[in-house]
Amino acid sequence: MPQADPAAGLAAIRRVGCGSCHSIPGLSWPKGELGPALDRFGDQGMIAGRLPNRPDVLAHFVRRAPELVPGTTMPAMPLSEKEARDVAAYLYTLRSR
Ligand code: HEC
């Protein structure tokens, strides 16, 4: 993503505790299992099975998932808009090759 910093994204992921529900490369602990593993998220075409996997949509989703997917168990997370873009940039680095 332009103007986004994957390393800062990983730091934000660690700070807000995404690992309590997701297995995320770069985080050795915790590796939660309530949410889907994000190990190859960059290869996916969809977010949560129903949203197009685009940078703007992903940055919105990681910060305010219930706004986009009513009834989802993925909670809103305390990220700034900039941090949400950084987190999205980090998630796009997670590919199988
Ligand atoms: C309380 C547990 C919980 C926390 C904390 C959490 N998530 Fe989730 N997350 C979920 C669940 C459950 C889903 C599945 C949502 C659905 O399908 O409706 C999900 C879905 C996702 C998805 C879509 C995955 C896919 O395969 O389509 C992404 C990306 C994601 N979360 C990223 C994050 C990030 C980044 C954070 C931290 C900012 C985070 N999550 C924090 C529970 C959580």
GROMACS .gro file of N, CA and C and ligand atoms in nm:
model
  334
    1MET      N    1   0.085  -0.120   0.000
    1MET     CA    2   0.000   0.000   0.000
    1MET      C    3   0.088   0.124   0.000
    2PRO      N    4   0.052   0.224  -0.077
    2PRO     CA    5   0.129   0.348  -0.073
    2PRO      C    6   0.114   0.416   0.063
    3GLN      N    7   0.218   0.482   0.107
    3GLN     CA    8   0.215   0.559   0.232
    3GLN      C    9   0.172   0.477   0.352
    4ALA      N   10   0.210   0.352   0.353
    4ALA     CA   11   0.182   0.270   0.470
    4ALA      C   12   0.308   0.190   0.501
    5ASP      N   13   0.324   0.158   0.629
    5ASP     CA   14   0.449   0.102   0.678
    5ASP      C   15   0.421  -0.034   0.743
    6PRO      N   16   0.454  -0.143   0.672
    6PRO     CA   17   0.424  -0.276   0.726
    6PRO      C   18   0.487  -0.302   0.863
    7ALA      N   19   0.608  -0.249   0.886
    7ALA     CA   20   0.673  -0.274   1.016
    7ALA      C   21   0.594  -0.206   1.129
    8ALA      N   22   0.546  -0.085   1.102
    8ALA     CA   23   0.462  -0.017   1.201
    8ALA      C   24   0.331  -0.093   1.219
    9GLY      N   25   0.284  -0.156   1.110
    9GLY     CA   26   0.162  -0.236   1.118
    9GLY      C   27   0.179  -0.354   1.212
   10LEU      N   28   0.293  -0.422   1.202
   10LEU     CA   29   0.317  -0.536   1.292
   10LEU      C   30   0.323  -0.487   1.437
   11ALA      N   31   0.386  -0.372   1.458
   11ALA     CA   32   0.393  -0.318   1.595
   11ALA      C   33   0.252  -0.289   1.648
   12ALA      N   34   0.166  -0.235   1.563
   12ALA     CA   35   0.029  -0.205   1.606
   12ALA      C   36  -0.049  -0.334   1.633
   13ILE      N   37  -0.027  -0.435   1.549
   13ILE     CA   38  -0.092  -0.566   1.568
   13ILE      C   39  -0.054  -0.622   1.705
   14ARG      N   40   0.072  -0.605   1.741
   14ARG     CA   41   0.120  -0.655   1.870
   14ARG      C   42   0.056  -0.574   1.983
   15ARG      N   43   0.051  -0.443   1.966
   15ARG     CA   44   0.001  -0.356   2.073
   15ARG      C   45  -0.147  -0.381   2.105
   16VAL      N   46  -0.229  -0.395   2.001
   16VAL     CA   47  -0.373  -0.408   2.028
   16VAL      C   48  -0.416  -0.554   2.048
   17GLY      N   49  -0.325  -0.649   2.025
   17GLY     CA   50  -0.356  -0.786   2.062
   17GLY      C   51  -0.435  -0.866   1.961
   18CYS      N   52  -0.414  -0.842   1.831
   18CYS     CA   53  -0.482  -0.922   1.728
   18CYS      C   54  -0.450  -1.071   1.747
   19GLY      N   55  -0.333  -1.100   1.803
   19GLY     CA   56  -0.291  -1.239   1.820
   19GLY      C   57  -0.374  -1.316   1.921
   20SER      N   58  -0.455  -1.246   2.002
   20SER     CA   59  -0.539  -1.321   2.094
   20SER      C   60  -0.646  -1.400   2.019
   21CYS      N   61  -0.676  -1.360   1.896
   21CYS     CA   62  -0.777  -1.432   1.817
   21CYS      C   63  -0.724  -1.488   1.685
   22HIS      N   64  -0.606  -1.447   1.642
   22HIS     CA   65  -0.555  -1.488   1.511
   22HIS      C   66  -0.412  -1.538   1.521
   23SER      N   67  -0.380  -1.638   1.443
   23SER     CA   68  -0.242  -1.678   1.422
   23SER      C   69  -0.184  -1.587   1.314
   24ILE      N   70  -0.078  -1.513   1.346
   24ILE     CA   71  -0.022  -1.414   1.254
   24ILE      C   72   0.130  -1.431   1.249
   25PRO      N   73   0.186  -1.455   1.130
   25PRO     CA   74   0.332  -1.465   1.119
   25PRO      C   75   0.397  -1.338   1.174
   26GLY      N   76   0.509  -1.353   1.244
   26GLY     CA   77   0.575  -1.238   1.303
   26GLY      C   78   0.539  -1.222   1.449
   27LEU      N   79   0.431  -1.284   1.492
   27LEU     CA   80   0.392  -1.286   1.632
   27LEU      C   81   0.412  -1.428   1.682
   28SER      N   82   0.503  -1.446   1.776
   28SER     CA   83   0.524  -1.584   1.822
   28SER      C   84   0.420  -1.621   1.927
   29TRP      N   85   0.362  -1.520   1.992
   29TRP     CA   86   0.264  -1.547   2.097
   29TRP      C   87   0.181  -1.422   2.118
   30PRO      N   88   0.053  -1.431   2.145
   30PRO     CA   89  -0.027  -1.554   2.140
   30PRO      C   90  -0.064  -1.589   1.997
   31LYS      N   91  -0.116  -1.708   1.977
   31LYS     CA   92  -0.167  -1.749   1.846
   31LYS      C   93  -0.309  -1.798   1.867
   32GLY      N   94  -0.399  -1.704   1.875
   32GLY     CA   95  -0.538  -1.735   1.905
   32GLY      C   96  -0.606  -1.807   1.791
   33GLU      N   97  -0.715  -1.875   1.823
   33GLU     CA   98  -0.784  -1.956   1.722
   33GLU      C   99  -0.930  -1.921   1.706
   34LEU      N  100  -0.975  -1.814   1.771
   34LEU     CA  101  -1.115  -1.775   1.754
   34LEU      C  102  -1.140  -1.726   1.612
   35GLY      N  103  -1.046  -1.650   1.558
   35GLY     CA  104  -1.058  -1.600   1.420
   35GLY      C  105  -0.974  -1.684   1.325
   36PRO      N  106  -0.993  -1.667   1.194
   36PRO     CA  107  -0.914  -1.744   1.097
   36PRO      C  108  -0.765  -1.709   1.105
   37ALA      N  109  -0.679  -1.808   1.076
   37ALA     CA  110  -0.535  -1.783   1.067
   37ALA      C  111  -0.511  -1.686   0.952
   38LEU      N  112  -0.419  -1.593   0.971
   38LEU     CA  113  -0.394  -1.491   0.869
   38LEU      C  114  -0.261  -1.516   0.796
   39ASP      N  115  -0.211  -1.640   0.807
   39ASP     CA  116  -0.078  -1.672   0.753
   39ASP      C  117  -0.062  -1.644   0.604
   40ARG      N  118  -0.170  -1.658   0.528
   40ARG     CA  119  -0.161  -1.635   0.382
   40ARG      C  120  -0.266  -1.536   0.338
   41PHE      N  121  -0.293  -1.441   0.424
   41PHE     CA  122  -0.404  -1.350   0.395
   41PHE      C  123  -0.385  -1.276   0.262
   42GLY      N  124  -0.258  -1.245   0.228
   42GLY     CA  125  -0.233  -1.169   0.105
   42GLY      C  126  -0.274  -1.242  -0.022
   43ASP      N  127  -0.296  -1.372  -0.014
   43ASP     CA  128  -0.338  -1.449  -0.132
   43ASP      C  129  -0.491  -1.455  -0.147
   44GLN      N  130  -0.562  -1.410  -0.045
   44GLN     CA  131  -0.708  -1.428  -0.047
   44GLN      C  132  -0.778  -1.324  -0.134
   45GLY      N  133  -0.885  -1.364  -0.197
   45GLY     CA  134  -0.963  -1.271  -0.278
   45GLY      C  135  -1.067  -1.196  -0.199
   46MET      N  136  -1.107  -1.252  -0.083
   46MET     CA  137  -1.214  -1.192  -0.006
   46MET      C  138  -1.171  -1.169   0.138
   47ILE      N  139  -1.237  -1.075   0.202
   47ILE     CA  140  -1.221  -1.054   0.346
   47ILE      C  141  -1.347  -1.108   0.413
   48ALA      N  142  -1.329  -1.194   0.512
   48ALA     CA  143  -1.440  -1.253   0.586
   48ALA      C  144  -1.541  -1.319   0.491
   49GLY      N  145  -1.493  -1.363   0.375
   49GLY     CA  146  -1.578  -1.435   0.282
   49GLY      C  147  -1.680  -1.351   0.208
   50ARG      N  148  -1.682  -1.219   0.232
   50ARG     CA  149  -1.787  -1.142   0.164
   50ARG      C  150  -1.749  -1.002   0.120
   51LEU      N  151  -1.628  -0.956   0.152
   51LEU     CA  152  -1.587  -0.823   0.108
   51LEU      C  153  -1.470  -0.837   0.012
   52PRO      N  154  -1.462  -0.753  -0.092
   52PRO     CA  155  -1.346  -0.761  -0.181
   52PRO      C  156  -1.219  -0.726  -0.106
   53ASN      N  157  -1.114  -0.804  -0.126
   53ASN     CA  158  -0.989  -0.781  -0.053
   53ASN      C  159  -0.908  -0.670  -0.121
   54ARG      N  160  -0.949  -0.547  -0.092
   54ARG     CA  161  -0.880  -0.429  -0.145
   54ARG      C  162  -0.823  -0.351  -0.028
   55PRO      N  163  -0.712  -0.276  -0.049
   55PRO     CA  164  -0.646  -0.207   0.061
   55PRO      C  165  -0.739  -0.114   0.140
   56ASP      N  166  -0.823  -0.036   0.071
   56ASP     CA  167  -0.909   0.058   0.144
   56ASP      C  168  -1.012  -0.018   0.228
   57VAL      N  169  -1.065  -0.126   0.171
   57VAL     CA  170  -1.166  -0.204   0.244
   57VAL      C  171  -1.101  -0.273   0.364
   58LEU      N  172  -0.980  -0.327   0.344
   58LEU     CA  173  -0.912  -0.397   0.453
   58LEU      C  174  -0.879  -0.301   0.568
   59ALA      N  175  -0.831  -0.181   0.534
   59ALA     CA  176  -0.796  -0.084   0.638
   59ALA      C  177  -0.921  -0.047   0.719
   60HIS      N  178  -1.035  -0.037   0.653
   60HIS     CA  179  -1.160  -0.010   0.723
   60HIS      C  180  -1.199  -0.131   0.810
   61PHE      N  181  -1.188  -0.250   0.752
   61PHE     CA  182  -1.232  -0.372   0.822
   61PHE      C  183  -1.153  -0.394   0.951
   62VAL      N  184  -1.019  -0.380   0.948
   62VAL     CA  185  -0.941  -0.413   1.069
   62VAL      C  186  -0.971  -0.316   1.183
   63ARG      N  187  -1.026  -0.200   1.149
   63ARG     CA  188  -1.055  -0.100   1.251
   63ARG      C  189  -1.201  -0.105   1.294
   64ARG      N  190  -1.291  -0.130   1.198
   64ARG     CA  191  -1.435  -0.121   1.225
   64ARG      C  192  -1.509  -0.235   1.159
   65ALA      N  193  -1.469  -0.358   1.188
   65ALA     CA  194  -1.530  -0.473   1.119
   65ALA      C  195  -1.683  -0.475   1.130
   66PRO      N  196  -1.740  -0.447   1.248
   66PRO     CA  197  -1.887  -0.459   1.258
   66PRO      C  198  -1.962  -0.360   1.169
   67GLU      N  199  -1.896  -0.250   1.128
   67GLU     CA  200  -1.962  -0.158   1.035
   67GLU      C  201  -1.980  -0.221   0.897
   68LEU      N  202  -1.882  -0.302   0.858
   68LEU     CA  203  -1.884  -0.362   0.724
   68LEU      C  204  -1.955  -0.496   0.722
   69VAL      N  205  -1.944  -0.569   0.833
   69VAL     CA  206  -2.003  -0.703   0.840
   69VAL      C  207  -2.088  -0.710   0.968
   70PRO      N  208  -2.211  -0.663   0.956
   70PRO     CA  209  -2.297  -0.662   1.076
   70PRO      C  210  -2.309  -0.803   1.135
   71GLY      N  211  -2.298  -0.811   1.266
   71GLY     CA  212  -2.310  -0.941   1.331
   71GLY      C  213  -2.181  -1.020   1.338
   72THR      N  214  -2.072  -0.967   1.282
   72THR     CA  215  -1.946  -1.043   1.286
   72THR      C  216  -1.893  -1.050   1.429
   73THR      N  217  -1.817  -1.155   1.457
   73THR     CA  218  -1.754  -1.166   1.588
   73THR      C  219  -1.617  -1.099   1.589
   74MET      N  220  -1.574  -1.045   1.477
   74MET     CA  221  -1.450  -0.965   1.475
   74MET      C  222  -1.485  -0.826   1.529
   75PRO      N  223  -1.425  -0.788   1.643
   75PRO     CA  224  -1.463  -0.661   1.706
   75PRO      C  225  -1.397  -0.541   1.639
   76ALA      N  226  -1.453  -0.422   1.664
   76ALA     CA  227  -1.381  -0.299   1.629
   76ALA      C  228  -1.254  -0.295   1.713
   77MET      N  229  -1.145  -0.242   1.656
   77MET     CA  230  -1.017  -0.241   1.726
   77MET      C  231  -0.965  -0.098   1.740
   78PRO      N  232  -0.897  -0.071   1.851
   78PRO     CA  233  -0.850   0.066   1.878
   78PRO      C  234  -0.727   0.104   1.798
   79LEU      N  235  -0.747   0.125   1.669
   79LEU     CA  236  -0.639   0.166   1.578
   79LEU      C  237  -0.673   0.303   1.520
   80SER      N  238  -0.572   0.386   1.498
   80SER     CA  239  -0.595   0.510   1.423
   80SER      C  240  -0.609   0.473   1.275
   81GLU      N  241  -0.654   0.569   1.194
   81GLU     CA  242  -0.665   0.541   1.050
   81GLU      C  243  -0.530   0.505   0.990
   82LYS      N  244  -0.426   0.578   1.033
   82LYS     CA  245  -0.291   0.549   0.983
   82LYS      C  246  -0.247   0.410   1.024
   83GLU      N  247  -0.270   0.375   1.152
   83GLU     CA  248  -0.231   0.241   1.198
   83GLU      C  249  -0.307   0.134   1.121
   84ALA      N  250  -0.434   0.160   1.091
   84ALA     CA  251  -0.514   0.061   1.018
   84ALA      C  252  -0.455   0.039   0.878
   85ARG      N  253  -0.408   0.146   0.814
   85ARG     CA  254  -0.343   0.130   0.682
   85ARG      C  255  -0.213   0.053   0.695
   86ASP      N  256  -0.137   0.080   0.804
   86ASP     CA  257  -0.012   0.007   0.826
   86ASP      C  258  -0.039  -0.142   0.851
   87VAL      N  259  -0.144  -0.169   0.930
   87VAL     CA  260  -0.180  -0.309   0.957
   87VAL      C  261  -0.219  -0.379   0.826
   88ALA      N  262  -0.297  -0.311   0.742
   88ALA     CA  263  -0.337  -0.370   0.613
   88ALA      C  264  -0.212  -0.398   0.530
   89ALA      N  265  -0.117  -0.304   0.529
   89ALA     CA  266   0.006  -0.323   0.452
   89ALA      C  267   0.081  -0.446   0.502
   90TYR      N  268   0.084  -0.465   0.634
   90TYR     CA  269   0.152  -0.584   0.687
   90TYR      C  270   0.080  -0.711   0.643
   91LEU      N  271  -0.053  -0.710   0.651
   91LEU     CA  272  -0.128  -0.831   0.614
   91LEU      C  273  -0.104  -0.868   0.468
   92TYR      N  274  -0.084  -0.768   0.382
   92TYR     CA  275  -0.058  -0.798   0.241
   92TYR      C  276   0.082  -0.856   0.217
   93THR      N  277   0.170  -0.848   0.316
   93THR     CA  278   0.301  -0.914   0.300
   93THR      C  279   0.290  -1.064   0.326
   94LEU      N  280   0.176  -1.112   0.378
   94LEU     CA  281   0.162  -1.252   0.418
   94LEU      C  282   0.113  -1.334   0.300
   95ARG      N  283   0.209  -1.392   0.227
   95ARG     CA  284   0.175  -1.467   0.106
   95ARG      C  285   0.248  -1.599   0.109
   96SER      N  286   0.197  -1.693   0.029
   96SER     CA  287   0.260  -1.825   0.030
   96SER      C  288   0.393  -1.824  -0.045
   97ARG      N  289   0.415  -1.726  -0.131
   97ARG     CA  290   0.544  -1.721  -0.199
   97ARG      C  291   0.583  -1.577  -0.226
   98HEC     C1  292  -1.196  -1.104   1.969
   98HEC     C2  293  -1.127  -1.177   1.865
   98HEC     C3  294  -1.064  -1.098   1.752
   98HEC     C4  295  -0.971  -0.998   1.759
   98HEC     C5  296  -0.911  -0.935   1.884
   98HEC     C6  297  -0.936  -0.965   1.623
   98HEC     N1  298  -1.007  -1.042   1.536
   98HEC    FE1  299  -0.992  -1.042   1.333
   98HEC     N2  300  -1.143  -1.176   1.320
   98HEC     C7  301  -1.204  -1.236   1.427
   98HEC     C8  302  -1.308  -1.325   1.378
   98HEC     C9  303  -1.399  -1.411   1.464
   98HEC    C10  304  -1.306  -1.315   1.236
   98HEC    C11  305  -1.401  -1.383   1.135
   98HEC    C12  306  -1.504  -1.278   1.103
   98HEC    C13  307  -1.613  -1.318   1.009
   98HEC     O1  308  -1.591  -1.407   0.924
   98HEC     O2  309  -1.720  -1.257   1.018
   98HEC    C14  310  -1.201  -1.220   1.205
   98HEC    C15  311  -1.164  -1.187   1.075
   98HEC    C16  312  -1.051  -1.113   1.044
   98HEC    C17  313  -1.001  -1.094   0.910
   98HEC    C18  314  -1.059  -1.156   0.784
   98HEC    C19  315  -0.993  -1.291   0.769
   98HEC    C20  316  -1.033  -1.369   0.648
   98HEC     O3  317  -0.982  -1.482   0.633
   98HEC     O4  318  -1.111  -1.322   0.566
   98HEC    C21  319  -0.890  -1.016   0.920
   98HEC    C22  320  -0.800  -0.969   0.808
   98HEC    C23  321  -0.872  -0.985   1.060
   98HEC     N3  322  -0.971  -1.045   1.132
   98HEC    C24  323  -0.770  -0.909   1.110
   98HEC    C25  324  -0.758  -0.871   1.243
   98HEC    C26  325  -0.661  -0.775   1.291
   98HEC    C27  326  -0.554  -0.708   1.207
   98HEC    C28  327  -0.684  -0.761   1.425
   98HEC    C29  328  -0.616  -0.665   1.519
   98HEC    C30  329  -0.623  -0.524   1.478
   98HEC    C31  330  -0.793  -0.850   1.460
   98HEC     N4  331  -0.836  -0.915   1.347
   98HEC    C32  332  -0.843  -0.869   1.589
   98HEC    C33  333  -1.174  -1.219   1.561
   98HEC    C34  334  -1.086  -1.125   1.611
   0.00000   0.00000   0.00000
